[in-house]
Coordinates of C-alpha atoms in Angstrom, one line a residue:
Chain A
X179 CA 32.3 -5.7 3.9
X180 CA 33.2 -8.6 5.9
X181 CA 31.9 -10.7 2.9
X182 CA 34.3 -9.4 0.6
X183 CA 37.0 -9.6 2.9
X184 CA 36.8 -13.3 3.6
X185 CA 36.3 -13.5 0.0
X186 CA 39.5 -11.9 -0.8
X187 CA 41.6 -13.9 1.8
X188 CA 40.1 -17.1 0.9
X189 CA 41.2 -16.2 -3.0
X190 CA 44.9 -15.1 -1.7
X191 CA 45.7 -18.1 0.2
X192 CA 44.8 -20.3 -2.7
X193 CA 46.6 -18.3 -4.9
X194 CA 49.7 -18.7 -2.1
X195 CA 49.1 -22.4 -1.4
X196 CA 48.7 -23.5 -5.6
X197 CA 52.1 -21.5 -5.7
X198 CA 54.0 -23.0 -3.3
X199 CA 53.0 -26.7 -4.3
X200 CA 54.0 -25.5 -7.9
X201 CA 57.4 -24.8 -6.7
X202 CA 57.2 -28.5 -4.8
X203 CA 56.1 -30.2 -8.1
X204 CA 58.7 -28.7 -9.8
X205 CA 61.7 -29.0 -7.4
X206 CA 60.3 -33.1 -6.8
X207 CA 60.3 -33.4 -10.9
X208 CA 64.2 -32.0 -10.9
X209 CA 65.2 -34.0 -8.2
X210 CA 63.0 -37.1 -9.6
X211 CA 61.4 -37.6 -6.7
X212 CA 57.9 -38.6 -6.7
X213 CA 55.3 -36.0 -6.2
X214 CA 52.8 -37.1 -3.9
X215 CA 49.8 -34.7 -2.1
X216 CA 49.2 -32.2 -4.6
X217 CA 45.7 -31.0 -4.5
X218 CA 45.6 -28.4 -7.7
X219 CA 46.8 -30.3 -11.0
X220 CA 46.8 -26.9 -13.1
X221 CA 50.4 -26.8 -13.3
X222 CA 50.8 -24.8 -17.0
X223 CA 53.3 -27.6 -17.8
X224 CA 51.6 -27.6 -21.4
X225 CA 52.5 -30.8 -22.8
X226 CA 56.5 -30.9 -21.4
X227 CA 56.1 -33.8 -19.2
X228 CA 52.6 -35.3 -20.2
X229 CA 53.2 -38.4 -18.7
X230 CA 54.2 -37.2 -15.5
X231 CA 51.2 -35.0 -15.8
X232 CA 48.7 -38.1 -16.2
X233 CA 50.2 -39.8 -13.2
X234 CA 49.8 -37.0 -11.3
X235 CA 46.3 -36.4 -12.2
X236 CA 45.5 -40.1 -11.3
X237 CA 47.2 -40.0 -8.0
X238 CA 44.9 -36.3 -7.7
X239 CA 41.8 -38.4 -8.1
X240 CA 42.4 -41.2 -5.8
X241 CA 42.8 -38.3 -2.8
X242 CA 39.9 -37.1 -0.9
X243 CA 41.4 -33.7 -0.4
X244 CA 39.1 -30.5 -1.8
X245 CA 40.9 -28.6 -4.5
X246 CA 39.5 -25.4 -1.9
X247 CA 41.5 -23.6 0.8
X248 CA 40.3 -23.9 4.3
X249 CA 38.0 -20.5 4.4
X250 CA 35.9 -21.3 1.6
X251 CA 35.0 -24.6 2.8
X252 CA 34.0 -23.1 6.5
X253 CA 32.6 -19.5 5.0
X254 CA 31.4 -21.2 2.0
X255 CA 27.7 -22.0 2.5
X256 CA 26.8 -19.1 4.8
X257 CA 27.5 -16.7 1.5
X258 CA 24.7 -18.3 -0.4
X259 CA 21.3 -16.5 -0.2
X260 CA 22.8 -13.2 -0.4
X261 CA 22.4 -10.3 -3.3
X262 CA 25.1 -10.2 -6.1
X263 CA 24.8 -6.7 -7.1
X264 CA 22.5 -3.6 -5.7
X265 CA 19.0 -3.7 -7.7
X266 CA 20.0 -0.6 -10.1
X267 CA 17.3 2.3 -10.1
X268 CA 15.5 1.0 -13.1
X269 CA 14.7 -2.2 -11.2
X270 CA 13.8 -0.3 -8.5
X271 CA 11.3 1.8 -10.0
X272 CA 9.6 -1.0 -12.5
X273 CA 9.1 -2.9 -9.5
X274 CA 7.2 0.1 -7.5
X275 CA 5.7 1.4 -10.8
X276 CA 4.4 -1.1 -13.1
X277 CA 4.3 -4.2 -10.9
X278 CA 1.3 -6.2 -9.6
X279 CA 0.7 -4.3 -6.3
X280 CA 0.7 -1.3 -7.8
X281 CA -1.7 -2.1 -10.6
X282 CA -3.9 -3.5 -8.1
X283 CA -4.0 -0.6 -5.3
X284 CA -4.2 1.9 -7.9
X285 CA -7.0 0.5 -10.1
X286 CA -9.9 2.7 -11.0
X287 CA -13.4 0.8 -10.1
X288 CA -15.2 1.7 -13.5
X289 CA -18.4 -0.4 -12.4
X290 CA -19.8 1.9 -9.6
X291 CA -23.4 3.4 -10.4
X292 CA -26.0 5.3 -8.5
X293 CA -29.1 3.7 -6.9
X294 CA -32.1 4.9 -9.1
X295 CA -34.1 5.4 -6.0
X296 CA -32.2 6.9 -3.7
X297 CA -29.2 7.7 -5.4
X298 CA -26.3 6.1 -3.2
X299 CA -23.2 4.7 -5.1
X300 CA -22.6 1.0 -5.0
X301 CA -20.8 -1.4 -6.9
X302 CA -23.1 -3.0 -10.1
X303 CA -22.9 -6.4 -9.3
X304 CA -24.1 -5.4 -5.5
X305 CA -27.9 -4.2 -4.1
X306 CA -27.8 -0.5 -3.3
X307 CA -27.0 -0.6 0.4
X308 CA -29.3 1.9 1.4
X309 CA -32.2 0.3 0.1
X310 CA -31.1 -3.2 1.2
X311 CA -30.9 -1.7 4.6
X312 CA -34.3 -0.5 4.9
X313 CA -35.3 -3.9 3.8
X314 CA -32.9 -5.5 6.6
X315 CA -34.4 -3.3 8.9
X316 CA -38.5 -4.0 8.0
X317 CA -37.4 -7.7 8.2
X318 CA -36.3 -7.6 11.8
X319 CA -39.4 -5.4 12.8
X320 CA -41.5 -8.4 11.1
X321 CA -39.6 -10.7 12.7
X322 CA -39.5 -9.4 16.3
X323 CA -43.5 -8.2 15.6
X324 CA -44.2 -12.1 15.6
X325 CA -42.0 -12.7 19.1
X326 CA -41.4 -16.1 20.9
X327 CA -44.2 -18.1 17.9
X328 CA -41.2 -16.9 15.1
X329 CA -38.6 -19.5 17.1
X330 CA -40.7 -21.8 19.2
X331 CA -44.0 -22.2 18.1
X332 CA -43.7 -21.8 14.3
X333 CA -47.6 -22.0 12.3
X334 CA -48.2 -23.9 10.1
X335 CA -50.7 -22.1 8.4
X336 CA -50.0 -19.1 5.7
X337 CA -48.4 -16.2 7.5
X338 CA -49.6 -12.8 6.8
X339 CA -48.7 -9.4 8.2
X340 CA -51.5 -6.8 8.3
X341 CA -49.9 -3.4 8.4
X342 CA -52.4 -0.1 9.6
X343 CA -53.5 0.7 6.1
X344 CA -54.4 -2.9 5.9
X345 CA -57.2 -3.8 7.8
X346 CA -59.8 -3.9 5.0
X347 CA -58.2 -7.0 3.7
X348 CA -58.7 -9.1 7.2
X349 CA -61.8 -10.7 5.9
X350 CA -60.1 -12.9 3.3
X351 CA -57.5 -13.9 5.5
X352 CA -59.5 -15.8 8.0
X353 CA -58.8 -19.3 9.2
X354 CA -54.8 -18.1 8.8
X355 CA -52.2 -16.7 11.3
X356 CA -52.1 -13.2 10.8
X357 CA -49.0 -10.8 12.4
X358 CA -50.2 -7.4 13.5
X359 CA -47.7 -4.8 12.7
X360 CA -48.4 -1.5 14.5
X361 CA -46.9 0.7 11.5
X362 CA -48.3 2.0 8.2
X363 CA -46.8 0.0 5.5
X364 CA -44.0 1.1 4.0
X365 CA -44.3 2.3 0.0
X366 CA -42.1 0.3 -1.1
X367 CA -43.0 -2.8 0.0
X368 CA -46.1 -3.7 -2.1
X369 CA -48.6 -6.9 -1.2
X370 CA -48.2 -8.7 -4.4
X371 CA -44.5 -9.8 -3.2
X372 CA -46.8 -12.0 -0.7
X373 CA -49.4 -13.5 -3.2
X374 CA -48.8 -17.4 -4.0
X375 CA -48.9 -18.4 -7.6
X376 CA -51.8 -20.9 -8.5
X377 CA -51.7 -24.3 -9.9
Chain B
X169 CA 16.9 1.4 27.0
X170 CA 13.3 0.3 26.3
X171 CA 12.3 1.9 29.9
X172 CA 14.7 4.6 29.1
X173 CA 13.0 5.6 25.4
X174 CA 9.2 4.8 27.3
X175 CA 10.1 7.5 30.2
X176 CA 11.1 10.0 27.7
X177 CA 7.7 9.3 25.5
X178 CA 6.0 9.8 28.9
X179 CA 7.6 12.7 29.6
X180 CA 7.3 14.7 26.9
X181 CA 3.2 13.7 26.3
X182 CA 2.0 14.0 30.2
X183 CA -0.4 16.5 29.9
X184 CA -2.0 15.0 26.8
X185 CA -1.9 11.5 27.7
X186 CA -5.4 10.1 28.7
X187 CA -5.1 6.6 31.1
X188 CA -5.5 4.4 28.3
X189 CA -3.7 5.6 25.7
X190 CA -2.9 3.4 22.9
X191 CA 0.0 4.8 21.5
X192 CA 2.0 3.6 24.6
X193 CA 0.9 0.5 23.6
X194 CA 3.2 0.7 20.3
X195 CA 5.7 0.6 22.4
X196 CA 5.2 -1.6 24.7
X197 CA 4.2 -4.0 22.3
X198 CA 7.3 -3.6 20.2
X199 CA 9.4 -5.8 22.8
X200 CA 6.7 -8.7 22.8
X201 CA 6.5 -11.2 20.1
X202 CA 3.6 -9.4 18.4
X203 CA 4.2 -7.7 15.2
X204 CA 1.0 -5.3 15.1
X205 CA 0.7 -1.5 16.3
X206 CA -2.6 -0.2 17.4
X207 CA -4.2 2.4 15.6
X208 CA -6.8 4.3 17.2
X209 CA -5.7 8.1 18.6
X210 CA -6.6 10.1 20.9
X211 CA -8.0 13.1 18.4
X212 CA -6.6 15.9 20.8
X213 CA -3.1 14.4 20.0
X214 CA -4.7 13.5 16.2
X215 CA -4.7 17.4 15.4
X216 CA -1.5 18.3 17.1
X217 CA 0.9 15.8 15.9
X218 CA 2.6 12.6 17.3
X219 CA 4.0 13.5 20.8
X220 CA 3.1 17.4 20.3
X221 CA 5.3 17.9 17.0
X222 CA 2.9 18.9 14.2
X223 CA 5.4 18.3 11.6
X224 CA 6.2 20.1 8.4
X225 CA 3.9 23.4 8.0
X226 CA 5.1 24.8 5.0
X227 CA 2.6 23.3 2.9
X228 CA -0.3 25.3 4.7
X229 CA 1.4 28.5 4.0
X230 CA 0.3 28.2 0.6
X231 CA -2.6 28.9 1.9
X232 CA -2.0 32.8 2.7
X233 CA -0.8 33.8 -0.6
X234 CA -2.8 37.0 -1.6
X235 CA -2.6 37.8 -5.2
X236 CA -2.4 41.3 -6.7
X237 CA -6.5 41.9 -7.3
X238 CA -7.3 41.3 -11.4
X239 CA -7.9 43.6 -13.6
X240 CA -10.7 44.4 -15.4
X241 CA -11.6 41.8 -18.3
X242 CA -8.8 39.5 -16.8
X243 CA -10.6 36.0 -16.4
X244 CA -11.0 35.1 -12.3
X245 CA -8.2 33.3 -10.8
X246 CA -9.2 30.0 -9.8
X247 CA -8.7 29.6 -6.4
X248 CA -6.7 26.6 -4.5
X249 CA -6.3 25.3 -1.4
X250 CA -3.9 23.0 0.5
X251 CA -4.3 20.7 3.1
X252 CA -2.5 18.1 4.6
X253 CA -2.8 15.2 7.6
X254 CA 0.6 14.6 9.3
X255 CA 2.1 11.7 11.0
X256 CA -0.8 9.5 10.1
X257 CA 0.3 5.4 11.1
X258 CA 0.4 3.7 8.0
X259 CA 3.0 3.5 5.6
X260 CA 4.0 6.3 3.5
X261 CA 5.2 4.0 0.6
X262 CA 0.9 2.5 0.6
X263 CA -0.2 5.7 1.2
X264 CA 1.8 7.1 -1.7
X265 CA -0.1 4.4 -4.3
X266 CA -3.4 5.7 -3.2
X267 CA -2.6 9.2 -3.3
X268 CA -1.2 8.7 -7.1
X269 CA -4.6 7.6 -7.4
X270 CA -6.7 10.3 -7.2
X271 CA -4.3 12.7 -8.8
X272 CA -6.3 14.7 -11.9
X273 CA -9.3 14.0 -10.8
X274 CA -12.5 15.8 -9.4
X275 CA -13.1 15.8 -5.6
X276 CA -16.4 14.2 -6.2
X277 CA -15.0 11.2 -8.4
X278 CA -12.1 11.2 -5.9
X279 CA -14.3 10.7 -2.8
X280 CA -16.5 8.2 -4.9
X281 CA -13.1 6.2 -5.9
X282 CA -12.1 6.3 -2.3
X283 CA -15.1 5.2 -0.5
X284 CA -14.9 1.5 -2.4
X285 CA -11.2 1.3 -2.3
X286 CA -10.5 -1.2 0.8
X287 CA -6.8 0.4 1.8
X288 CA -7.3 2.1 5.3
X289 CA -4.8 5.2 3.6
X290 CA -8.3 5.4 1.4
X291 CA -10.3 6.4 4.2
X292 CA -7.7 8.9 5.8
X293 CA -7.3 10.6 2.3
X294 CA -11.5 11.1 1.9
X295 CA -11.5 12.6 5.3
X296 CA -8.6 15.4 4.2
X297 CA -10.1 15.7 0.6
X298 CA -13.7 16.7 3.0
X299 CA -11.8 19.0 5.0
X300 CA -9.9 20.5 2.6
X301 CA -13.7 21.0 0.5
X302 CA -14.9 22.4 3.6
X303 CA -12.1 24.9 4.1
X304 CA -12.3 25.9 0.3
X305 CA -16.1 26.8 0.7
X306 CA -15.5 28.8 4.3
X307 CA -12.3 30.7 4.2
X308 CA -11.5 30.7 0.2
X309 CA -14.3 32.1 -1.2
X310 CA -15.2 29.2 -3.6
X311 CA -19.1 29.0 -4.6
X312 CA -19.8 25.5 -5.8
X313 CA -18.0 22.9 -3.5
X314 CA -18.3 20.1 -6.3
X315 CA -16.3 22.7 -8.4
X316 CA -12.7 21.4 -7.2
X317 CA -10.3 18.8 -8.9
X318 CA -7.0 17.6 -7.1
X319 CA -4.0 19.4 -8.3
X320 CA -1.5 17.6 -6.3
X321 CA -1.5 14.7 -4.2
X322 CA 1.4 13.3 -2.4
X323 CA 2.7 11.4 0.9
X324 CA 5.7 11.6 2.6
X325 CA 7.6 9.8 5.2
X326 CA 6.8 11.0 8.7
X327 CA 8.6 9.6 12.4
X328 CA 9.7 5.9 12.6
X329 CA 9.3 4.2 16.0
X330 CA 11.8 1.5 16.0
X331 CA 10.8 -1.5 18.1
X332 CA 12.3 -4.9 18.5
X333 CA 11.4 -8.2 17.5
X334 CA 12.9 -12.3 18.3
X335 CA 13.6 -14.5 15.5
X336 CA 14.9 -18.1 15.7
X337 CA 18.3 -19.1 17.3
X338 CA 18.4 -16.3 19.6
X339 CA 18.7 -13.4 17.1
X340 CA 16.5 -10.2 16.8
X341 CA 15.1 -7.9 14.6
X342 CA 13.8 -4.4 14.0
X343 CA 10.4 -3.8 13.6
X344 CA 9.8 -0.2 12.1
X345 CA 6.7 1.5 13.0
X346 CA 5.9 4.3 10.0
X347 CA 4.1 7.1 10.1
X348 CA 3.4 9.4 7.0
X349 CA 2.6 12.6 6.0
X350 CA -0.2 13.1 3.0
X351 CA -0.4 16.6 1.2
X352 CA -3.1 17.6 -1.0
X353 CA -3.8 20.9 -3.1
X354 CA -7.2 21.3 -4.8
X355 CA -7.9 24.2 -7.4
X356 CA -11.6 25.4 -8.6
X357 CA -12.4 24.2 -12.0
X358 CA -13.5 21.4 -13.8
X359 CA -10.4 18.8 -13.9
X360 CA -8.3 19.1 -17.3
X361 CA -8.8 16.1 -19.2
X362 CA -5.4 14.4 -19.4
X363 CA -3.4 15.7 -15.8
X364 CA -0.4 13.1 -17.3
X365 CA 0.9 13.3 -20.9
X366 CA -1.6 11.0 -23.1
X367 CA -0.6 7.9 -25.0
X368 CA 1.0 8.9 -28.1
X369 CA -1.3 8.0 -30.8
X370 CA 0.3 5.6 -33.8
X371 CA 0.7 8.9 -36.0
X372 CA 2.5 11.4 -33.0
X373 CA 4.8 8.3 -33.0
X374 CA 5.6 7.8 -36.3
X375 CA 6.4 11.8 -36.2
X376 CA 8.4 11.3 -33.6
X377 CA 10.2 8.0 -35.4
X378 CA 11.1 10.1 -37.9
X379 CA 11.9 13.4 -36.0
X380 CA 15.0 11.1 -34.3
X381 CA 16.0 10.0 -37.4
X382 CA 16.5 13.1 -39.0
X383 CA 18.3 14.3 -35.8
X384 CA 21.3 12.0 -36.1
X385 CA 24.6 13.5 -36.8
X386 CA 27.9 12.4 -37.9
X387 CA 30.1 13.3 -35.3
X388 CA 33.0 15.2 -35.8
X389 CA 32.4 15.5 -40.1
X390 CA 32.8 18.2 -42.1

């Protein structure tokens, strides 16, 4: 509101001060006097004195003067950056309808599939996390089963984990370092994932 | 008028309030340069509402319709049950794209949809859709809990704490804390198979092309 109103008294007092210098021009141009410090040159003297019209224009460009009334130029540059017009419903409801965000937020994830073992949703390009998590969690028993060697006094030799249902197999692992684990072995976790390949 | 608005929170909340109550801490932190709220609630206060109110309870009243028994031959009338979370801190505006979401769909494709989407309104809106299956089962008489599909889903605008905030140059600025409500009705049955009007298929729209042709008139003739 304020806007507008500064607006509207910056437009009247142009309006007033392009009058009165009208009135100036003219009464000078009766008289014949010379008519010196006019800022606005749009005088609707349409071709009746064209030659006074030129010299006044020329005597308009050598002045520094703006063509503005005092307002604008103070109010001028803190009215930029503001909305023209309200956004009109249609606007309003593209943008919170069919724009990016909601596209995004409200996409359906068609690439979610069960787990074949154990039936828990995950994404498709993803390991099912319940699986994965039993794995995670073997990993750190295996770890932790090995203790302080694991960090500080790492072999050198083959490691190999004997589980409970193991022990037949000790035999053909002798001469490397072998990591009791005081648990049956789990089914999923068969012994061939441990076998080296050959030549 | 901060410590006047703080006194009155304290007031009205004493008995509910534990010692370290994070709510408080909304407003406190809403005169500090920080722009976040906290989150967690005490679950006592959870159930009954911000500050005691419970807000609107109409929609549970749904609930306590009984219809006129069925005749005999008369197929069974499916049942439905609404549910709602109130004044839950987040946005109703995000929570409202979420809830369009699920709309038409089955609780169990609902809950799967929900449980990979990474909004935090997600997780609120699985935890009311389990309630509300849980309800169904217990007081509504319905026999197969995957046999539900969301009727409705919608959130509305709950309280607004209004904090304030600095900017540059020694000005200041609101900072609007929303809360939201989130309704939900589910009905037994399998979901229907378009819950919004379909895409018109290039033949429905040529009938409709021509439909609007025919209907012009010259106004005012003879």
């Amino acid at each position: 509101m304020a806007v507008t109103l500064i607006g509207r008294l910056g437009n009247l007092l142009h309006k007033l001060e392009t009058l009165v210098h009208r009135i100036r021009v003219q009464d000078s141009l009766n008289r014949g006097l010379p008519t010196l410090g006019v800022p606005n040159f749009d005088l609707g003297l349409d071709g009746v004195n064209s030659d006074l019209e030129s010299r006044l224009k020329q005597q308009k460009n050598s002045e520094s003067g703006s063509s503005r009334s005092v307002i604008d130029s103070i109010f001028g540059s803190i009215l930029w950056g503001v909305p023209k017009s309200r956004r009109t419903l249609e606007k309003r409801l593209t943008r919170k309808f069919q724009g990016k965000e909601f596209k995004e937020v409200t996409a359906i994830k068609k690439n979610i599939v069960a787990c074949l073992e154990c039936g828990t949703y995950h994404e498709m390009h993803t390991i099912c996390p319940k699986c994965y998590g039993k794995v995670r969690e073997e990993t750190a028993a295996m770890k932790a089963a090995m203790g302080e060697d694991f960090q500080y006094n790492h072999p050198r030799s083959e490691v190999v984990y004997l589980y409970e249902d193991d022990q037949e197999d000790r035999a053909k692992y002798k001469g490397k370092y072998i990591v009791e684990m005081k648990k049956p072995r789990p089914l999923w976790f068969a012994k061939n994932l441990l076998t080296k390949g050959h030549g | 008028m901060a410590l006047l608005c703080r006194n009155l929170l304290r007031s009205i909340a004493t008995p509910l309030f534990r010692p370290n109550y994070q709510l408080t801490c909304i407003v406190a932190r809403a005169f500090s340069t920080s722009q976040t709220a906290c989150a967690d609630f005490d679950p006592e206060l959870k159930a009954k509402g911000i500050f005691g109110k419970k807000g609107p309870q109409k929609w549970l009243k749904y609930n306590d319709i009984v219809y006129p028994a069925r005749k005999e031959g008369e197929p069974a009338r499916p049942a439905e049950i609404t549910h709602m979370r109130t004044n839950v801190k987040y946005s109703p505006d995000n929570m409202a794209y979420i809830a369009t979401m699920i709309r038409g769909m089955s609780i169990d494709e609902a809950l799967k949809q929900l449980s990979f989407h990474k909004k935090k309104g997600a997780h609120v809106i699985s935890e009311v859709l389990l309630e509300a299956q849980e309800m169904a089962v217990r007081d509504h008489n319905v026999e197969f809990k995957s046999n539900l599909w969301v009727e409705s889903s919608h959130a509305t605008k709950g309280i607004v704490i209004k904090g304030v905030r600095r900017h540059a140059k020694r000005r200041f600025g609101e900072v609007r804390y929303k809360f939201c409500h989130y309704f939900v009705r589910l009905r037994e049955g399998r979901p229907p198979k378009h819950y919004l009007p379909p895409p018109m298929t290039g033949y429905e729209k040529m009938e409709e092309y021509i439909r609007e042709q025919r209907a012009r008139r010259i106004a005012f003739s003879l």
